[in-house]
PDB file of C-alpha atoms in Angstrom:
ATOM      1  CA  MET A   1      18.680  28.232  27.653  1.00  0.00           C
ATOM      2  CA  LYS A   2      17.778  26.962  30.863  1.00  0.00           C
ATOM      3  CA  LYS A   3      19.868  23.309  31.409  1.00  0.00           C
ATOM      4  CA  ILE A   4      17.669  20.902  32.710  1.00  0.00           C
ATOM      5  CA  SER A   5      19.257  18.918  36.068  1.00  0.00           C
ATOM      6  CA  GLU A   6      19.511  14.487  35.106  1.00  0.00           C
ATOM      7  CA  LYS A   7      16.420  14.383  37.947  1.00  0.00           C
ATOM      8  CA  ALA A   8      14.243  16.338  35.559  1.00  0.00           C
ATOM      9  CA  LYS A   9      15.560  14.500  32.526  1.00  0.00           C
ATOM     10  CA  ILE A  10      14.559  11.138  34.517  1.00  0.00           C
ATOM     11  CA  ARG A  11      11.381  11.998  35.110  1.00  0.00           C
ATOM     12  CA  LYS A  12      10.501  13.555  32.314  1.00  0.00           C
ATOM     13  CA  ASN A  13      11.821   9.851  30.365  1.00  0.00           C
ATOM     14  CA  GLU A  14       9.381   7.982  33.256  1.00  0.00           C
ATOM     15  CA  ILE A  15       6.326  10.266  31.739  1.00  0.00           C
ATOM     16  CA  ILE A  16       7.323   9.655  27.964  1.00  0.00           C
ATOM     17  CA  GLN A  17       7.429   6.028  28.809  1.00  0.00           C
ATOM     18  CA  THR A  18       4.642   5.647  30.679  1.00  0.00           C
ATOM     19  CA  ALA A  19       2.434   7.603  27.997  1.00  0.00           C
ATOM     20  CA  GLN A  20       4.031   5.334  25.101  1.00  0.00           C
ATOM     21  CA  ASN A  21       2.417   1.743  27.226  1.00  0.00           C
ATOM     22  CA  LEU A  22      -0.543   3.623  27.245  1.00  0.00           C
ATOM     23  CA  PHE A  23      -1.038   4.689  24.268  1.00  0.00           C
ATOM     24  CA  GLN A  24       0.051   1.210  23.006  1.00  0.00           C
ATOM     25  CA  ILE A  25      -2.293  -0.661  25.069  1.00  0.00           C
ATOM     26  CA  GLN A  26      -5.504   1.433  25.308  1.00  0.00           C
ATOM     27  CA  GLY A  27      -4.945   4.339  22.599  1.00  0.00           C
ATOM     28  CA  TYR A  28      -3.682   7.929  22.564  1.00  0.00           C
ATOM     29  CA  GLU A  29      -7.663   9.439  23.121  1.00  0.00           C
ATOM     30  CA  LYS A  30      -8.263   7.020  25.557  1.00  0.00           C
ATOM     31  CA  THR A  31      -5.499   8.094  27.730  1.00  0.00           C
ATOM     32  CA  SER A  32      -5.834  10.731  30.092  1.00  0.00           C
ATOM     33  CA  VAL A  33      -2.999  13.241  32.015  1.00  0.00           C
ATOM     34  CA  ASN A  34      -4.485  11.578  35.082  1.00  0.00           C
ATOM     35  CA  GLN A  35      -4.049   8.323  34.194  1.00  0.00           C
ATOM     36  CA  ILE A  36      -0.241   8.904  33.423  1.00  0.00           C
ATOM     37  CA  ILE A  37       0.430  10.751  36.975  1.00  0.00           C
ATOM     38  CA  THR A  38      -1.912   8.162  38.324  1.00  0.00           C
ATOM     39  CA  GLN A  39       0.793   4.898  37.325  1.00  0.00           C
ATOM     40  CA  LEU A  40       3.844   7.030  37.752  1.00  0.00           C
ATOM     41  CA  ASN A  41       2.817   8.158  41.351  1.00  0.00           C
ATOM     42  CA  ILE A  42       3.469  12.081  40.542  1.00  0.00           C
ATOM     43  CA  SER A  43       1.654  15.797  40.542  1.00  0.00           C
ATOM     44  CA  LYS A  44      -0.386  17.420  37.814  1.00  0.00           C
ATOM     45  CA  GLY A  45       2.312  19.920  38.337  1.00  0.00           C
ATOM     46  CA  ALA A  46       5.032  17.402  37.973  1.00  0.00           C
ATOM     47  CA  PHE A  47       3.589  16.859  34.777  1.00  0.00           C
ATOM     48  CA  TYR A  48       2.897  20.063  33.527  1.00  0.00           C
ATOM     49  CA  HIS A  49       6.340  21.209  34.430  1.00  0.00           C
ATOM     50  CA  HIS A  50       7.261  19.236  31.382  1.00  0.00           C
ATOM     51  CA  PHE A  51       4.771  19.083  28.946  1.00  0.00           C
ATOM     52  CA  ALA A  52       2.252  21.861  28.461  1.00  0.00           C
ATOM     53  CA  SER A  53      -0.045  19.307  27.525  1.00  0.00           C
ATOM     54  CA  LYS A  54      -0.863  15.589  26.735  1.00  0.00           C
ATOM     55  CA  GLN A  55      -0.649  17.015  22.967  1.00  0.00           C
ATOM     56  CA  ALA A  56       2.880  18.337  23.264  1.00  0.00           C
ATOM     57  CA  LEU A  57       3.533  15.016  25.262  1.00  0.00           C
ATOM     58  CA  LEU A  58       2.346  12.689  21.893  1.00  0.00           C
ATOM     59  CA  GLU A  59       4.536  15.420  19.973  1.00  0.00           C
ATOM     60  CA  GLU A  60       7.719  14.699  21.968  1.00  0.00           C
ATOM     61  CA  ILE A  61       7.386  11.204  21.720  1.00  0.00           C
ATOM     62  CA  ILE A  62       7.050  11.173  17.947  1.00  0.00           C
ATOM     63  CA  GLU A  63      10.092  13.524  17.461  1.00  0.00           C
ATOM     64  CA  ARG A  64      11.783  11.000  20.181  1.00  0.00           C
ATOM     65  CA  PHE A  65      11.478   8.168  17.783  1.00  0.00           C
ATOM     66  CA  THR A  66      11.515   9.806  14.337  1.00  0.00           C
ATOM     67  CA  GLN A  67      15.095  10.743  15.476  1.00  0.00           C
ATOM     68  CA  ALA A  68      16.384   7.671  16.603  1.00  0.00           C
ATOM     69  CA  SER A  69      15.178   6.010  13.409  1.00  0.00           C
ATOM     70  CA  ILE A  70      17.170   8.669  11.449  1.00  0.00           C
ATOM     71  CA  ASN A  71      19.801   8.258  13.979  1.00  0.00           C
ATOM     72  CA  GLN A  72      20.368   5.016  13.452  1.00  0.00           C
ATOM     73  CA  LEU A  73      20.698   5.152   9.422  1.00  0.00           C
ATOM     74  CA  GLN A  74      22.734   8.467   9.113  1.00  0.00           C
ATOM     75  CA  PRO A  75      25.984   5.746   9.061  1.00  0.00           C
ATOM     76  CA  ILE A  76      24.516   4.311   5.787  1.00  0.00           C
ATOM     77  CA  LEU A  77      23.721   7.836   4.596  1.00  0.00           C
ATOM     78  CA  ASP A  78      27.106   9.122   4.797  1.00  0.00           C
ATOM     79  CA  ASP A  79      29.203   6.179   3.685  1.00  0.00           C
ATOM     80  CA  LYS A  80      30.842   7.562   0.510  1.00  0.00           C
ATOM     81  CA  ASN A  81      32.004   4.019  -0.432  1.00  0.00           C
ATOM     82  CA  LEU A  82      28.218   3.223  -1.498  1.00  0.00           C
ATOM     83  CA  ASN A  83      26.716   4.126  -4.578  1.00  0.00           C
ATOM     84  CA  PRO A  84      23.270   5.782  -4.545  1.00  0.00           C
ATOM     85  CA  ILE A  85      21.593   1.958  -5.131  1.00  0.00           C
ATOM     86  CA  GLU A  86      23.457   0.608  -2.318  1.00  0.00           C
ATOM     87  CA  LYS A  87      22.771   3.155   0.013  1.00  0.00           C
ATOM     88  CA  MET A  88      18.775   2.890  -0.558  1.00  0.00           C
ATOM     89  CA  ASN A  89      18.982  -1.275  -0.289  1.00  0.00           C
ATOM     90  CA  GLN A  90      21.319  -0.888   2.857  1.00  0.00           C
ATOM     91  CA  VAL A  91      18.544   1.549   4.504  1.00  0.00           C
ATOM     92  CA  PHE A  92      16.038  -0.680   3.600  1.00  0.00           C
ATOM     93  CA  SER A  93      18.034  -3.711   4.814  1.00  0.00           C
ATOM     94  CA  ALA A  94      18.460  -1.947   8.344  1.00  0.00           C
ATOM     95  CA  SER A  95      14.808  -1.176   8.534  1.00  0.00           C
ATOM     96  CA  ILE A  96      14.357  -5.045   7.705  1.00  0.00           C
ATOM     97  CA  ALA A  97      16.395  -6.108   9.990  1.00  0.00           C
ATOM     98  CA  PHE A  98      15.354  -3.978  13.135  1.00  0.00           C
ATOM     99  CA  LYS A  99      11.629  -4.987  12.696  1.00  0.00           C
ATOM    100  CA  THR A 100      12.994  -8.839  12.324  1.00  0.00           C
ATOM    101  CA  ALA A 101      15.130  -8.468  15.603  1.00  0.00           C
ATOM    102  CA  ASN A 102      11.962  -6.842  17.340  1.00  0.00           C
ATOM    103  CA  ILE A 103       8.970  -9.039  15.586  1.00  0.00           C
ATOM    104  CA  SER A 104       6.890  -9.261  18.921  1.00  0.00           C
ATOM    105  CA  THR A 105       6.998  -5.569  19.777  1.00  0.00           C
ATOM    106  CA  ILE A 106       6.694  -4.527  15.774  1.00  0.00           C
ATOM    107  CA  ILE A 107       3.129  -6.583  15.680  1.00  0.00           C
ATOM    108  CA  THR A 108       2.216  -5.552  19.110  1.00  0.00           C
ATOM    109  CA  LEU A 109       2.608  -1.369  17.503  1.00  0.00           C
ATOM    110  CA  LEU A 110       0.729  -2.542  14.334  1.00  0.00           C
ATOM    111  CA  GLU A 111      -2.215  -3.938  16.105  1.00  0.00           C
ATOM    112  CA  THR A 112      -2.385  -1.417  18.178  1.00  0.00           C
ATOM    113  CA  TYR A 113      -1.315   1.523  16.246  1.00  0.00           C
ATOM    114  CA  TYR A 114      -4.033   1.441  13.678  1.00  0.00           C
ATOM    115  CA  ASN A 115      -7.109   1.157  15.025  1.00  0.00           C
ATOM    116  CA  ASN A 116      -9.366   4.010  15.627  1.00  0.00           C
ATOM    117  CA  ASP A 117      -8.403   4.928  19.062  1.00  0.00           C
ATOM    118  CA  ASN A 118      -5.615   6.301  18.088  1.00  0.00           C
ATOM    119  CA  LEU A 119      -5.796   7.910  14.351  1.00  0.00           C
ATOM    120  CA  ILE A 120      -4.348  10.597  15.625  1.00  0.00           C
ATOM    121  CA  LEU A 121      -1.680   9.067  17.231  1.00  0.00           C
ATOM    122  CA  ARG A 122      -1.287   8.060  13.192  1.00  0.00           C
ATOM    123  CA  LYS A 123      -1.553  10.870  11.516  1.00  0.00           C
ATOM    124  CA  LYS A 124       0.579  12.872  14.209  1.00  0.00           C
ATOM    125  CA  PHE A 125       3.678   9.937  13.415  1.00  0.00           C
ATOM    126  CA  GLN A 126       2.789  10.119   9.679  1.00  0.00           C
ATOM    127  CA  GLN A 127       3.133  14.121   9.537  1.00  0.00           C
ATOM    128  CA  GLN A 128       7.011  13.826  11.765  1.00  0.00           C
ATOM    129  CA  SER A 129       8.141  11.029   9.849  1.00  0.00           C
ATOM    130  CA  GLN A 130       7.342  12.702   6.427  1.00  0.00           C
ATOM    131  CA  LYS A 131       8.586  15.980   7.338  1.00  0.00           C
ATOM    132  CA  VAL A 132      11.954  14.076   8.666  1.00  0.00           C
ATOM    133  CA  THR A 133      12.169  11.546   5.776  1.00  0.00           C
ATOM    134  CA  LEU A 134      11.368  13.750   2.859  1.00  0.00           C
ATOM    135  CA  PRO A 135      14.558  15.761   2.230  1.00  0.00           C
ATOM    136  CA  ILE A 136      16.310  12.862   3.122  1.00  0.00           C
ATOM    137  CA  LEU A 137      14.586  10.335   0.465  1.00  0.00           C
ATOM    138  CA  THR A 138      14.631  13.147  -2.549  1.00  0.00           C
ATOM    139  CA  LYS A 139      18.210  13.391  -1.732  1.00  0.00           C
ATOM    140  CA  LEU A 140      19.054   9.192  -2.366  1.00  0.00           C
ATOM    141  CA  ILE A 141      16.629   8.989  -5.146  1.00  0.00           C
ATOM    142  CA  THR A 142      18.016  11.996  -6.718  1.00  0.00           C
ATOM    143  CA  GLU A 143      21.505  10.805  -6.625  1.00  0.00           C
ATOM    144  CA  ALA A 144      20.443   7.498  -7.821  1.00  0.00           C
ATOM    145  CA  GLN A 145      18.881   9.470 -10.784  1.00  0.00           C
ATOM    146  CA  GLN A 146      22.000  11.657 -11.492  1.00  0.00           C
ATOM    147  CA  ALA A 147      23.755   8.097 -11.441  1.00  0.00           C
ATOM    148  CA  GLY A 148      21.207   6.680 -14.105  1.00  0.00           C
ATOM    149  CA  TYR A 149      20.196   4.022 -11.999  1.00  0.00           C
ATOM    150  CA  LEU A 150      16.688   5.719 -11.338  1.00  0.00           C
ATOM    151  CA  HIS A 151      13.996   7.610 -14.239  1.00  0.00           C
ATOM    152  CA  PHE A 152      11.583  10.019 -12.780  1.00  0.00           C
ATOM    153  CA  GLN A 153      10.684  13.773 -13.154  1.00  0.00           C
ATOM    154  CA  ASN A 154      10.772  15.273  -9.813  1.00  0.00           C
ATOM    155  CA  GLY A 155      12.725  14.142  -6.809  1.00  0.00           C
ATOM    156  CA  GLU A 156      10.882  15.544  -4.181  1.00  0.00           C
ATOM    157  CA  ALA A 157       7.154  14.870  -5.301  1.00  0.00           C
ATOM    158  CA  THR A 158       8.098  11.464  -5.948  1.00  0.00           C
ATOM    159  CA  ALA A 159       9.648  10.763  -2.790  1.00  0.00           C
ATOM    160  CA  GLU A 160       6.842  12.216  -1.303  1.00  0.00           C
ATOM    161  CA  ILE A 161       4.109   9.246  -3.008  1.00  0.00           C
ATOM    162  CA  ILE A 162       6.350   6.637  -2.244  1.00  0.00           C
ATOM    163  CA  ILE A 163       6.564   7.882   1.215  1.00  0.00           C
ATOM    164  CA  LEU A 164       2.659   8.036   0.961  1.00  0.00           C
ATOM    165  CA  LEU A 165       2.583   4.356  -0.709  1.00  0.00           C
ATOM    166  CA  GLY A 166       4.492   3.023   2.139  1.00  0.00           C
ATOM    167  CA  PHE A 167       1.750   4.582   4.715  1.00  0.00           C
ATOM    168  CA  ALA A 168      -1.001   2.812   3.105  1.00  0.00           C
ATOM    169  CA  ILE A 169       0.568  -0.047   2.353  1.00  0.00           C
ATOM    170  CA  SER A 170       1.866  -0.467   6.406  1.00  0.00           C
ATOM    171  CA  GLU A 171      -2.020   0.025   7.129  1.00  0.00           C
ATOM    172  CA  LYS A 172      -3.137  -2.391   4.663  1.00  0.00           C
ATOM    173  CA  MET A 173      -0.504  -4.908   6.418  1.00  0.00           C
ATOM    174  CA  ALA A 174      -1.940  -4.080   9.545  1.00  0.00           C
ATOM    175  CA  GLU A 175      -5.128  -4.603   8.918  1.00  0.00           C
ATOM    176  CA  VAL A 176      -4.898  -8.059   7.751  1.00  0.00           C
ATOM    177  CA  ILE A 177      -1.976  -9.072  10.508  1.00  0.00           C
ATOM    178  CA  LYS A 178      -5.143  -8.630  12.830  1.00  0.00           C
ATOM    179  CA  LYS A 179      -7.308 -11.084  10.749  1.00  0.00           C
ATOM    180  CA  ILE A 180      -3.526 -13.802  10.919  1.00  0.00           C
ATOM    181  CA  SER A 181      -5.218 -15.274  14.659  1.00  0.00           C
ATOM    182  CA  ASP A 182      -8.340 -16.235  13.551  1.00  0.00           C
ATOM    183  CA  ASN A 183      -7.204 -16.805   9.727  1.00  0.00           C
ATOM    184  CA  PRO A 184      -3.594 -18.141   8.772  1.00  0.00           C
ATOM    185  CA  ASP A 185      -4.967 -17.905   4.819  1.00  0.00           C
ATOM    186  CA  GLU A 186      -4.343 -14.639   5.857  1.00  0.00           C
ATOM    187  CA  PHE A 187      -0.636 -15.095   4.786  1.00  0.00           C
ATOM    188  CA  GLU A 188      -1.418 -15.216   1.555  1.00  0.00           C
ATOM    189  CA  LYS A 189      -2.328 -11.667   1.303  1.00  0.00           C
ATOM    190  CA  LEU A 190       0.774 -10.282   2.799  1.00  0.00           C
ATOM    191  CA  GLU A 191       3.354 -11.906   0.481  1.00  0.00           C
ATOM    192  CA  LYS A 192       0.950 -10.280  -2.633  1.00  0.00           C
ATOM    193  CA  LEU A 193       1.430  -6.778  -0.805  1.00  0.00           C
ATOM    194  CA  PHE A 194       5.133  -7.232  -0.721  1.00  0.00           C
ATOM    195  CA  ILE A 195       5.670  -8.244  -4.334  1.00  0.00           C
ATOM    196  CA  ALA A 196       2.798  -5.379  -5.136  1.00  0.00           C
ATOM    197  CA  TYR A 197       4.900  -3.041  -3.261  1.00  0.00           C
ATOM    198  CA  GLN A 198       8.346  -3.831  -4.752  1.00  0.00           C
ATOM    199  CA  GLU A 199       6.598  -3.664  -8.200  1.00  0.00           C
ATOM    200  CA  SER A 200       5.299  -0.037  -7.437  1.00  0.00           C
ATOM    201  CA  LEU A 201       8.218   1.048  -6.452  1.00  0.00           C
ATOM    202  CA  GLU A 202      10.425   0.346  -9.279  1.00  0.00           C
ATOM    203  CA  ARG A 203       7.791   1.748 -11.816  1.00  0.00           C
ATOM    204  CA  ILE A 204       7.484   4.516  -9.503  1.00  0.00           C
ATOM    205  CA  LEU A 205      10.934   5.279  -9.245  1.00  0.00           C
ATOM    206  CA  GLY A 206      11.644   3.825 -12.985  1.00  0.00           C
ATOM    207  CA  ALA A 207      14.259   1.303 -11.637  1.00  0.00           C
ATOM    208  CA  GLN A 208      15.307  -2.063 -13.544  1.00  0.00           C
ATOM    209  CA  GLN A 209      13.210  -4.861 -12.101  1.00  0.00           C
ATOM    210  CA  GLY A 210      15.074  -6.540  -8.888  1.00  0.00           C
ATOM    211  CA  ILE A 211      17.824  -3.377  -8.381  1.00  0.00           C
ATOM    212  CA  LEU A 212      15.887  -2.267  -5.371  1.00  0.00           C
ATOM    213  CA  LYS A 213      15.103  -4.757  -2.424  1.00  0.00           C
ATOM    214  CA  PRO A 214      12.692  -2.761  -0.115  1.00  0.00           C
ATOM    215  CA  LEU A 215      11.177  -6.053   1.614  1.00  0.00           C
ATOM    216  CA  ASP A 216      12.842  -8.861   2.799  1.00  0.00           C
ATOM    217  CA  PHE A 217      10.265 -12.637   2.927  1.00  0.00           C
ATOM    218  CA  SER A 218      12.484 -13.289   5.907  1.00  0.00           C
ATOM    219  CA  LEU A 219      10.634 -10.833   7.600  1.00  0.00           C
ATOM    220  CA  LEU A 220       7.212 -12.729   6.630  1.00  0.00           C
ATOM    221  CA  ASP A 221       8.856 -16.475   7.645  1.00  0.00           C
ATOM    222  CA  LYS A 222       9.314 -14.522  11.082  1.00  0.00           C
ATOM    223  CA  ILE A 223       5.894 -13.124  11.133  1.00  0.00           C
ATOM    224  CA  LYS A 224       4.600 -16.558  10.385  1.00  0.00           C
ATOM    225  CA  GLU A 225       7.002 -17.877  13.466  1.00  0.00           C
ATOM    226  CA  TYR A 226       5.555 -15.196  15.746  1.00  0.00           C
ATOM    227  CA  TYR A 227       1.448 -16.880  15.316  1.00  0.00           C
ATOM    228  CA  SER A 228       3.056 -20.171  15.071  1.00  0.00           C
ATOM    229  CA  ARG A 229       3.964 -19.741  19.134  1.00  0.00           C
ATOM    230  CA  LYS A 230       0.896 -17.695  19.859  1.00  0.00           C
ATOM    231  CA  GLU A 231      -0.843 -21.026  18.741  1.00  0.00           C
ATOM    232  CA  LEU A 232       0.989 -23.399  20.998  1.00  0.00           C
TER     233      LEU A 232
END
């Protein structure tokens, strides 16, 4: 395999970062290769040296993001001192902690990611996320089932349903969040979504009520705090 120089790695990362920023601001469809290279002041040849197309660039961004997420969770997944339910709840907790600590970025991403201009970006991200997450979630819930905590028929099919439900909830949350600036009463809808998601997860997995902690209302508090600051 051809060794990539440090300079080439830096340039590739610059292209990725610039593209990510543009995708977030104006959407994947409305961002052109010309805009990316103009902002970086590089040639088209320099761009195509690293990426065969804008689509290839998008796939690299998504692959990096999903892998970084998995790497963050790996110590939890490898911890043999945790039982399966403890592992699941610590995975939930780590995800919530990340979102809470980066609430401004998360809300900005939600507001831009879930719009028509980013339909392709969203679909690609969901496909890659499902590909990476499915085997991990299947293993987690199957271990919990074998330990008697959960009750369902098929591990992989159940894991797939949970992932698809997560995508649907995220999209609905983004729809509600976009309205909060104009109508603070939308917070109540977010609270109902949080509760409905937890109840749905428990029923799909055949879990005892309250044993799973997929969401934390402290995240809602952070969202409220974010919009309160914006109004000042």
